[in-house]
Amino acid sequence: MPIVTTTYELAAPADAVWRLLEDFGAIDRWWPTDGPAPIEHVVVEGSGVGMIRHIRNRGMPHAVSERLDFIEASSRTWMLSIVGNRPLGLTGYVAEGQLHELAPDRCRIDYRAHFSVAADREDSVRKALLKSWTLMFQGLERAANATVAANPEHRQ
């Protein structure tokens, strides 16, 4: 099963970013609206570990359903898997992220995924995942900074 990894530094406080990630069902509050395939709506099924967010993106034939498999505030770690209809010809997908504070207004996300697809699709899927993750990181950074600007007490 191929693995894709990346690291992204955000010019935003780690606590503000973590609050966004912890609210797993609210991805539409921080996902970029000005990029490709913006989110039209999200339907949440359940709560906590095991919950599923069904994400409907504009122009996509079906929702992408992500299940929260693990989340731990003390280590700022989370894991999710895509279940049901998977995009890009994926036959399997499990991702893990960890958020690290670098300075009061900077943090880093280490992110990796194990995925499976037809052999001839591996490279194109890897590129699409990295592109999608960049959108994710940019949206988190923007939303975290907007939250801190509106509510300075969210800096910590």
PDB file of C-alpha atoms in Angstrom, residues 45-155:
ATOM      1  CA  GLU A  45     -23.442  11.198  11.207  1.00  0.00           C
ATOM      2  CA  GLY A  46     -22.705  10.453  14.878  1.00  0.00           C
ATOM      3  CA  SER A  47     -20.250  12.206  17.173  1.00  0.00           C
ATOM      4  CA  GLY A  48     -16.744  11.647  18.485  1.00  0.00           C
ATOM      5  CA  VAL A  49     -14.562   8.783  17.325  1.00  0.00           C
ATOM      6  CA  GLY A  50     -16.481   6.828  14.699  1.00  0.00           C
ATOM      7  CA  MET A  51     -18.431   9.848  13.429  1.00  0.00           C
ATOM      8  CA  ILE A  52     -18.618  10.359   9.681  1.00  0.00           C
ATOM      9  CA  ARG A  53     -18.674  13.658   7.816  1.00  0.00           C
ATOM     10  CA  HIS A  54     -20.249  13.356   4.377  1.00  0.00           C
ATOM     11  CA  ILE A  55     -18.707  16.188   2.349  1.00  0.00           C
ATOM     12  CA  ARG A  56     -20.499  17.318  -0.801  1.00  0.00           C
ATOM     13  CA  ASN A  57     -18.195  19.359  -3.052  1.00  0.00           C
ATOM     14  CA  ARG A  58     -19.498  21.421  -5.949  1.00  0.00           C
ATOM     15  CA  GLY A  59     -19.164  19.550  -9.229  1.00  0.00           C
ATOM     16  CA  MET A  60     -18.487  16.151  -7.671  1.00  0.00           C
ATOM     17  CA  PRO A  61     -20.750  13.183  -8.458  1.00  0.00           C
ATOM     18  CA  HIS A  62     -21.057  12.024  -4.832  1.00  0.00           C
ATOM     19  CA  ALA A  63     -20.136  12.991  -1.298  1.00  0.00           C
ATOM     20  CA  VAL A  64     -16.772  12.043   0.171  1.00  0.00           C
ATOM     21  CA  SER A  65     -17.366  10.339   3.513  1.00  0.00           C
ATOM     22  CA  GLU A  66     -14.581  10.654   6.079  1.00  0.00           C
ATOM     23  CA  ARG A  67     -14.722   8.708   9.340  1.00  0.00           C
ATOM     24  CA  LEU A  68     -12.894   9.984  12.418  1.00  0.00           C
ATOM     25  CA  ASP A  69     -10.942   6.941  13.595  1.00  0.00           C
ATOM     26  CA  PHE A  70      -8.831   8.524  16.357  1.00  0.00           C
ATOM     27  CA  ILE A  71      -8.340  11.905  17.987  1.00  0.00           C
ATOM     28  CA  GLU A  72      -6.164  12.788  20.978  1.00  0.00           C
ATOM     29  CA  ALA A  73      -5.859  16.346  22.240  1.00  0.00           C
ATOM     30  CA  SER A  74      -2.770  15.723  24.403  1.00  0.00           C
ATOM     31  CA  SER A  75      -0.659  14.773  21.365  1.00  0.00           C
ATOM     32  CA  ARG A  76      -2.740  16.785  18.855  1.00  0.00           C
ATOM     33  CA  THR A  77      -3.053  13.685  16.694  1.00  0.00           C
ATOM     34  CA  TRP A  78      -5.965  12.511  14.568  1.00  0.00           C
ATOM     35  CA  MET A  79      -6.676   9.735  12.102  1.00  0.00           C
ATOM     36  CA  LEU A  80      -9.397   9.420   9.505  1.00  0.00           C
ATOM     37  CA  SER A  81     -10.385   7.085   6.732  1.00  0.00           C
ATOM     38  CA  ILE A  82     -12.463   7.549   3.620  1.00  0.00           C
ATOM     39  CA  VAL A  83     -15.398   5.145   3.572  1.00  0.00           C
ATOM     40  CA  GLY A  84     -18.085   4.432   0.993  1.00  0.00           C
ATOM     41  CA  ASN A  85     -17.614   5.952  -2.460  1.00  0.00           C
ATOM     42  CA  ARG A  86     -14.001   7.058  -2.674  1.00  0.00           C
ATOM     43  CA  PRO A  87     -12.771   9.762  -5.065  1.00  0.00           C
ATOM     44  CA  LEU A  88      -9.932   9.470  -7.581  1.00  0.00           C
ATOM     45  CA  GLY A  89     -10.340   5.717  -7.972  1.00  0.00           C
ATOM     46  CA  LEU A  90      -9.103   5.126  -4.417  1.00  0.00           C
ATOM     47  CA  THR A  91      -9.824   1.648  -3.109  1.00  0.00           C
ATOM     48  CA  GLY A  92      -8.487   2.432   0.371  1.00  0.00           C
ATOM     49  CA  TYR A  93      -7.420   5.527   2.319  1.00  0.00           C
ATOM     50  CA  VAL A  94      -6.309   6.085   5.916  1.00  0.00           C
ATOM     51  CA  ALA A  95      -4.660   9.356   6.967  1.00  0.00           C
ATOM     52  CA  GLU A  96      -2.920  10.510  10.127  1.00  0.00           C
ATOM     53  CA  GLY A  97      -2.046  14.045  11.136  1.00  0.00           C
ATOM     54  CA  GLN A  98      -0.136  15.575  13.991  1.00  0.00           C
ATOM     55  CA  LEU A  99      -0.021  19.251  14.870  1.00  0.00           C
ATOM     56  CA  HIS A 100       3.127  20.731  16.476  1.00  0.00           C
ATOM     57  CA  GLU A 101       3.520  24.179  18.008  1.00  0.00           C
ATOM     58  CA  LEU A 102       6.666  25.904  16.703  1.00  0.00           C
ATOM     59  CA  ALA A 103       6.168  29.371  18.216  1.00  0.00           C
ATOM     60  CA  PRO A 104       3.199  31.312  19.618  1.00  0.00           C
ATOM     61  CA  ASP A 105       2.014  32.177  16.080  1.00  0.00           C
ATOM     62  CA  ARG A 106       3.453  29.245  14.085  1.00  0.00           C
ATOM     63  CA  CYS A 107       2.771  25.551  13.911  1.00  0.00           C
ATOM     64  CA  ARG A 108       3.450  22.561  11.703  1.00  0.00           C
ATOM     65  CA  ILE A 109       1.251  19.736  10.519  1.00  0.00           C
ATOM     66  CA  ASP A 110       2.855  16.399   9.684  1.00  0.00           C
ATOM     67  CA  TYR A 111       0.394  14.468   7.529  1.00  0.00           C
ATOM     68  CA  ARG A 112       0.542  11.085   5.859  1.00  0.00           C
ATOM     69  CA  ALA A 113      -1.815   8.648   4.246  1.00  0.00           C
ATOM     70  CA  HIS A 114      -1.794   5.026   3.242  1.00  0.00           C
ATOM     71  CA  PHE A 115      -3.828   4.581   0.090  1.00  0.00           C
ATOM     72  CA  SER A 116      -4.564   2.028  -2.573  1.00  0.00           C
ATOM     73  CA  VAL A 117      -5.516   2.450  -6.236  1.00  0.00           C
ATOM     74  CA  ALA A 118      -4.928   0.666  -9.502  1.00  0.00           C
ATOM     75  CA  ALA A 119      -1.162   0.526 -10.142  1.00  0.00           C
ATOM     76  CA  ASP A 120      -1.300   2.874 -13.131  1.00  0.00           C
ATOM     77  CA  ARG A 121      -3.031   5.592 -11.043  1.00  0.00           C
ATOM     78  CA  GLU A 122      -0.635   5.804  -8.092  1.00  0.00           C
ATOM     79  CA  ASP A 123       1.352   8.831  -9.268  1.00  0.00           C
ATOM     80  CA  SER A 124      -1.668  10.892 -10.346  1.00  0.00           C
ATOM     81  CA  VAL A 125      -3.518  10.115  -7.099  1.00  0.00           C
ATOM     82  CA  ARG A 126      -0.444  11.024  -5.029  1.00  0.00           C
ATOM     83  CA  LYS A 127      -0.296  14.429  -6.786  1.00  0.00           C
ATOM     84  CA  ALA A 128      -4.047  15.001  -6.309  1.00  0.00           C
ATOM     85  CA  LEU A 129      -3.814  14.181  -2.599  1.00  0.00           C
ATOM     86  CA  LEU A 130      -0.921  16.585  -2.077  1.00  0.00           C
ATOM     87  CA  LYS A 131      -2.834  19.322  -3.904  1.00  0.00           C
ATOM     88  CA  SER A 132      -5.933  18.702  -1.775  1.00  0.00           C
ATOM     89  CA  TRP A 133      -3.881  18.737   1.411  1.00  0.00           C
ATOM     90  CA  THR A 134      -2.340  22.096   0.467  1.00  0.00           C
ATOM     91  CA  LEU A 135      -5.871  23.506   0.182  1.00  0.00           C
ATOM     92  CA  MET A 136      -6.674  21.980   3.571  1.00  0.00           C
ATOM     93  CA  PHE A 137      -3.636  23.554   5.239  1.00  0.00           C
ATOM     94  CA  GLN A 138      -4.281  26.963   3.670  1.00  0.00           C
ATOM     95  CA  GLY A 139      -7.906  26.877   4.808  1.00  0.00           C
ATOM     96  CA  LEU A 140      -6.898  25.956   8.353  1.00  0.00           C
ATOM     97  CA  GLU A 141      -4.317  28.746   8.468  1.00  0.00           C
ATOM     98  CA  ARG A 142      -6.766  31.345   7.165  1.00  0.00           C
ATOM     99  CA  ALA A 143      -9.607  30.300   9.478  1.00  0.00           C
ATOM    100  CA  ALA A 144      -7.379  30.037  12.561  1.00  0.00           C
ATOM    101  CA  ASN A 145      -6.053  33.552  12.001  1.00  0.00           C
ATOM    102  CA  ALA A 146      -9.555  34.917  11.373  1.00  0.00           C
ATOM    103  CA  THR A 147     -10.735  33.304  14.623  1.00  0.00           C
ATOM    104  CA  VAL A 148      -7.837  34.816  16.578  1.00  0.00           C
ATOM    105  CA  ALA A 149      -8.406  38.252  15.006  1.00  0.00           C
ATOM    106  CA  ALA A 150     -12.096  38.126  15.988  1.00  0.00           C
ATOM    107  CA  ASN A 151     -11.459  36.562  19.419  1.00  0.00           C
ATOM    108  CA  PRO A 152      -7.933  37.310  20.747  1.00  0.00           C
ATOM    109  CA  GLU A 153      -8.548  34.948  23.693  1.00  0.00           C
ATOM    110  CA  HIS A 154      -8.423  32.073  21.145  1.00  0.00           C
ATOM    111  CA  ARG A 155      -4.704  32.687  20.718  1.00  0.00           C
TER     112      ARG A 155
END
